[in-house]
């Protein structure tokens, strides 16, 4: 049986954050039970013939599920062919977990938690639409440790409205003192369709200047390095041997199945996307109808671009021999001038078997990536 990764989407939230553009909903609790029933059915029909090497239950807020709904989902996953050393992650929002839910996760084999925190400043948390305080996060984090979770990620965000350099420094140091195994530190991107976007359009969003954001970015790397975290991807930092294996599947163009509303899959060279209408999703699964909304067969050029775009997100970069093996050509036969130009500009390095971004290249990664777009 083929080894594959599994992503499970839970689209429910207690409240939608002001920066969020994911396919999630607040106030749709009445659909939860039917949605979980449909999700279980989709998992059983799509995943039974694979060995699952990593699992990520994300959202939305998976920890917003009721205990019986969570148990139904975890019980279904437990019956799949899981690899012996499966990495099994679930996203948790502070303020939506308790001892019963955490014990349930632990008993069903979840071995990695990911807490969405974003900031240690309560005023800022309120301003960005979070439903919890820093203290609630601390209580949840300590409870998870007490229950025996030894692999925890904390999500943080900079570039937020009204975020000062001092508050960001305080947040980083406060979290580092807790010693989570993994820290994701993202810069805010203002996406269309979010509450922040409409404020931004009306000039009512006070975001930090580019210079301040650059300082925050450098501060992130310096402080995390001081506390023993190594940066292995543009926004991700880990203690030794605690990198997120599931996300590395995406970045290395590995195969995965996505189940649930609006989820994506990449398998046998196809990109698949599920429908994003809740009623329609539930109805189709109940009737054994197809829930895939889009199916796109990647061309060779698509595969090459994606291999490069995703691979350059990793600090170790792209293996040139792996590129050669996958596509049957030397990378220079396609990109010689692009590579030379970016090396000349100090944005790219080719050393031994690897091609990777420099520090300056990471800052300007969007510009570098655009150079690798092929004419089709």
mmCIF file with all atom_site columns, N, CA, C and O in Angstrom, residues 299-305 308-309 333-335 337-338 369-376:
data_model
loop_
_atom_site.group_PDB
_atom_site.id
_atom_site.type_symbol
_atom_site.label_atom_id
_atom_site.label_alt_id
_atom_site.label_comp_id
_atom_site.label_asym_id
_atom_site.label_entity_id
_atom_site.label_seq_id
_atom_site.pdbx_PDB_ins_code
_atom_site.Cartn_x
_atom_site.Cartn_y
_atom_site.Cartn_z
_atom_site.occupancy
_atom_site.B_iso_or_equiv
_atom_site.pdbx_formal_charge
_atom_site.auth_seq_id
_atom_site.auth_comp_id
_atom_site.auth_asym_id
_atom_site.auth_atom_id
_atom_site.pdbx_PDB_model_num
ATOM 1  N N  . UNK A 1 299 ? 0.541  19.594 -15.369 1.00 0.00 ? 299 UNK A N  1
ATOM 2  C CA . UNK A 1 299 ? 1.452  19.390 -16.494 1.00 0.00 ? 299 UNK A CA 1
ATOM 3  C C  . UNK A 1 299 ? 2.864  19.233 -15.935 1.00 0.00 ? 299 UNK A C  1
ATOM 4  O O  . UNK A 1 299 ? 3.108  19.502 -14.750 1.00 0.00 ? 299 UNK A O  1
ATOM 5  N N  . UNK A 1 300 ? 3.781  18.832 -16.783 1.00 0.00 ? 300 UNK A N  1
ATOM 6  C CA . UNK A 1 300 ? 5.180  18.714 -16.336 1.00 0.00 ? 300 UNK A CA 1
ATOM 7  C C  . UNK A 1 300 ? 5.691  20.075 -15.844 1.00 0.00 ? 300 UNK A C  1
ATOM 8  O O  . UNK A 1 300 ? 6.389  20.176 -14.845 1.00 0.00 ? 300 UNK A O  1
ATOM 9  N N  . UNK A 1 301 ? 5.297  21.149 -16.555 1.00 0.00 ? 301 UNK A N  1
ATOM 10 C CA . UNK A 1 301 ? 5.719  22.508 -16.151 1.00 0.00 ? 301 UNK A CA 1
ATOM 11 C C  . UNK A 1 301 ? 5.147  22.875 -14.780 1.00 0.00 ? 301 UNK A C  1
ATOM 12 O O  . UNK A 1 301 ? 5.832  23.464 -13.950 1.00 0.00 ? 301 UNK A O  1
ATOM 13 N N  . UNK A 1 302 ? 3.860  22.515 -14.555 1.00 0.00 ? 302 UNK A N  1
ATOM 14 C CA . UNK A 1 302 ? 3.236  22.759 -13.235 1.00 0.00 ? 302 UNK A CA 1
ATOM 15 C C  . UNK A 1 302 ? 4.047  22.086 -12.134 1.00 0.00 ? 302 UNK A C  1
ATOM 16 O O  . UNK A 1 302 ? 4.323  22.680 -11.083 1.00 0.00 ? 302 UNK A O  1
ATOM 17 N N  . UNK A 1 303 ? 4.400  20.829 -12.373 1.00 0.00 ? 303 UNK A N  1
ATOM 18 C CA . UNK A 1 303 ? 5.131  20.036 -11.369 1.00 0.00 ? 303 UNK A CA 1
ATOM 19 C C  . UNK A 1 303 ? 6.495  20.662 -11.071 1.00 0.00 ? 303 UNK A C  1
ATOM 20 O O  . UNK A 1 303 ? 6.911  20.748 -9.920  1.00 0.00 ? 303 UNK A O  1
ATOM 21 N N  . UNK A 1 304 ? 7.179  21.100 -12.135 1.00 0.00 ? 304 UNK A N  1
ATOM 22 C CA . UNK A 1 304 ? 8.509  21.715 -11.962 1.00 0.00 ? 304 UNK A CA 1
ATOM 23 C C  . UNK A 1 304 ? 8.381  22.993 -11.140 1.00 0.00 ? 304 UNK A C  1
ATOM 24 O O  . UNK A 1 304 ? 9.112  23.210 -10.173 1.00 0.00 ? 304 UNK A O  1
ATOM 25 N N  . UNK A 1 305 ? 7.417  23.854 -11.514 1.00 0.00 ? 305 UNK A N  1
ATOM 26 C CA . UNK A 1 305 ? 7.220  25.118 -10.780 1.00 0.00 ? 305 UNK A CA 1
ATOM 27 C C  . UNK A 1 305 ? 6.902  24.855 -9.310  1.00 0.00 ? 305 UNK A C  1
ATOM 28 O O  . UNK A 1 305 ? 7.490  25.476 -8.412  1.00 0.00 ? 305 UNK A O  1
ATOM 29 N N  . UNK A 1 308 ? 9.781  23.737 -7.220  1.00 0.00 ? 308 UNK A N  1
ATOM 30 C CA . UNK A 1 308 ? 10.701 24.838 -6.893  1.00 0.00 ? 308 UNK A CA 1
ATOM 31 C C  . UNK A 1 308 ? 10.080 25.802 -5.889  1.00 0.00 ? 308 UNK A C  1
ATOM 32 O O  . UNK A 1 308 ? 10.693 26.160 -4.880  1.00 0.00 ? 308 UNK A O  1
ATOM 33 N N  . UNK A 1 309 ? 8.824  26.217 -6.136  1.00 0.00 ? 309 UNK A N  1
ATOM 34 C CA . UNK A 1 309 ? 8.177  27.176 -5.222  1.00 0.00 ? 309 UNK A CA 1
ATOM 35 C C  . UNK A 1 309 ? 8.104  26.625 -3.805  1.00 0.00 ? 309 UNK A C  1
ATOM 36 O O  . UNK A 1 309 ? 8.385  27.329 -2.839  1.00 0.00 ? 309 UNK A O  1
ATOM 37 N N  . UNK A 1 333 ? 19.439 23.044 -17.349 1.00 0.00 ? 333 UNK A N  1
ATOM 38 C CA . UNK A 1 333 ? 18.968 23.005 -18.738 1.00 0.00 ? 333 UNK A CA 1
ATOM 39 C C  . UNK A 1 333 ? 17.666 23.792 -18.897 1.00 0.00 ? 333 UNK A C  1
ATOM 40 O O  . UNK A 1 333 ? 17.295 24.167 -20.007 1.00 0.00 ? 333 UNK A O  1
ATOM 41 N N  . UNK A 1 334 ? 16.990 24.060 -17.779 1.00 0.00 ? 334 UNK A N  1
ATOM 42 C CA . UNK A 1 334 ? 15.740 24.841 -17.828 1.00 0.00 ? 334 UNK A CA 1
ATOM 43 C C  . UNK A 1 334 ? 15.956 26.253 -17.266 1.00 0.00 ? 334 UNK A C  1
ATOM 44 O O  . UNK A 1 334 ? 15.431 27.229 -17.788 1.00 0.00 ? 334 UNK A O  1
ATOM 45 N N  . UNK A 1 335 ? 16.745 26.354 -16.210 1.00 0.00 ? 335 UNK A N  1
ATOM 46 C CA . UNK A 1 335 ? 16.783 27.595 -15.431 1.00 0.00 ? 335 UNK A CA 1
ATOM 47 C C  . UNK A 1 335 ? 18.174 28.240 -15.319 1.00 0.00 ? 335 UNK A C  1
ATOM 48 O O  . UNK A 1 335 ? 18.383 29.078 -14.448 1.00 0.00 ? 335 UNK A O  1
ATOM 49 N N  . UNK A 1 337 ? 19.884 30.656 -16.685 1.00 0.00 ? 337 UNK A N  1
ATOM 50 C CA . UNK A 1 337 ? 20.006 32.130 -16.608 1.00 0.00 ? 337 UNK A CA 1
ATOM 51 C C  . UNK A 1 337 ? 19.323 32.680 -15.361 1.00 0.00 ? 337 UNK A C  1
ATOM 52 O O  . UNK A 1 337 ? 19.818 33.621 -14.730 1.00 0.00 ? 337 UNK A O  1
ATOM 53 N N  . UNK A 1 338 ? 18.180 32.090 -14.998 1.00 0.00 ? 338 UNK A N  1
ATOM 54 C CA . UNK A 1 338 ? 17.444 32.520 -13.793 1.00 0.00 ? 338 UNK A CA 1
ATOM 55 C C  . UNK A 1 338 ? 18.310 32.284 -12.553 1.00 0.00 ? 338 UNK A C  1
ATOM 56 O O  . UNK A 1 338 ? 18.423 33.152 -11.675 1.00 0.00 ? 338 UNK A O  1
ATOM 57 N N  . UNK A 1 369 ? 10.745 33.730 -6.584  1.00 0.00 ? 369 UNK A N  1
ATOM 58 C CA . UNK A 1 369 ? 9.828  32.679 -7.082  1.00 0.00 ? 369 UNK A CA 1
ATOM 59 C C  . UNK A 1 369 ? 9.275  33.059 -8.452  1.00 0.00 ? 369 UNK A C  1
ATOM 60 O O  . UNK A 1 369 ? 9.129  32.215 -9.336  1.00 0.00 ? 369 UNK A O  1
ATOM 61 N N  . UNK A 1 370 ? 8.940  34.350 -8.627  1.00 0.00 ? 370 UNK A N  1
ATOM 62 C CA . UNK A 1 370 ? 8.338  34.766 -9.903  1.00 0.00 ? 370 UNK A CA 1
ATOM 63 C C  . UNK A 1 370 ? 9.290  34.546 -11.074 1.00 0.00 ? 370 UNK A C  1
ATOM 64 O O  . UNK A 1 370 ? 8.863  34.333 -12.216 1.00 0.00 ? 370 UNK A O  1
ATOM 65 N N  . UNK A 1 371 ? 10.604 34.584 -10.817 1.00 0.00 ? 371 UNK A N  1
ATOM 66 C CA . UNK A 1 371 ? 11.592 34.311 -11.864 1.00 0.00 ? 371 UNK A CA 1
ATOM 67 C C  . UNK A 1 371 ? 11.518 32.872 -12.384 1.00 0.00 ? 371 UNK A C  1
ATOM 68 O O  . UNK A 1 371 ? 11.962 32.584 -13.485 1.00 0.00 ? 371 UNK A O  1
ATOM 69 N N  . UNK A 1 372 ? 11.001 31.977 -11.529 1.00 0.00 ? 372 UNK A N  1
ATOM 70 C CA . UNK A 1 372 ? 10.981 30.543 -11.893 1.00 0.00 ? 372 UNK A CA 1
ATOM 71 C C  . UNK A 1 372 ? 9.683  30.128 -12.598 1.00 0.00 ? 372 UNK A C  1
ATOM 72 O O  . UNK A 1 372 ? 9.486  28.966 -12.878 1.00 0.00 ? 372 UNK A O  1
ATOM 73 N N  . UNK A 1 373 ? 8.800  31.115 -12.877 1.00 0.00 ? 373 UNK A N  1
ATOM 74 C CA . UNK A 1 373 ? 7.567  30.775 -13.609 1.00 0.00 ? 373 UNK A CA 1
ATOM 75 C C  . UNK A 1 373 ? 7.934  30.496 -15.063 1.00 0.00 ? 373 UNK A C  1
ATOM 76 O O  . UNK A 1 373 ? 8.648  31.287 -15.707 1.00 0.00 ? 373 UNK A O  1
ATOM 77 N N  . UNK A 1 374 ? 7.465  29.385 -15.568 1.00 0.00 ? 374 UNK A N  1
ATOM 78 C CA . UNK A 1 374 ? 7.811  28.971 -16.944 1.00 0.00 ? 374 UNK A CA 1
ATOM 79 C C  . UNK A 1 374 ? 6.785  29.503 -17.950 1.00 0.00 ? 374 UNK A C  1
ATOM 80 O O  . UNK A 1 374 ? 5.603  29.660 -17.621 1.00 0.00 ? 374 UNK A O  1
ATOM 81 N N  . UNK A 1 375 ? 7.245  29.722 -19.171 1.00 0.00 ? 375 UNK A N  1
ATOM 82 C CA . UNK A 1 375 ? 6.303  30.068 -20.256 1.00 0.00 ? 375 UNK A CA 1
ATOM 83 C C  . UNK A 1 375 ? 5.555  28.817 -20.649 1.00 0.00 ? 375 UNK A C  1
ATOM 84 O O  . UNK A 1 375 ? 6.165  27.762 -20.864 1.00 0.00 ? 375 UNK A O  1
ATOM 85 N N  . UNK A 1 376 ? 4.232  28.912 -20.702 1.00 0.00 ? 376 UNK A N  1
ATOM 86 C CA . UNK A 1 376 ? 3.439  27.712 -21.050 1.00 0.00 ? 376 UNK A CA 1
ATOM 87 C C  . UNK A 1 376 ? 2.617  27.963 -22.298 1.00 0.00 ? 376 UNK A C  1
ATOM 88 O O  . UNK A 1 376 ? 2.193  29.054 -22.552 1.00 0.00 ? 376 UNK A O  1
#
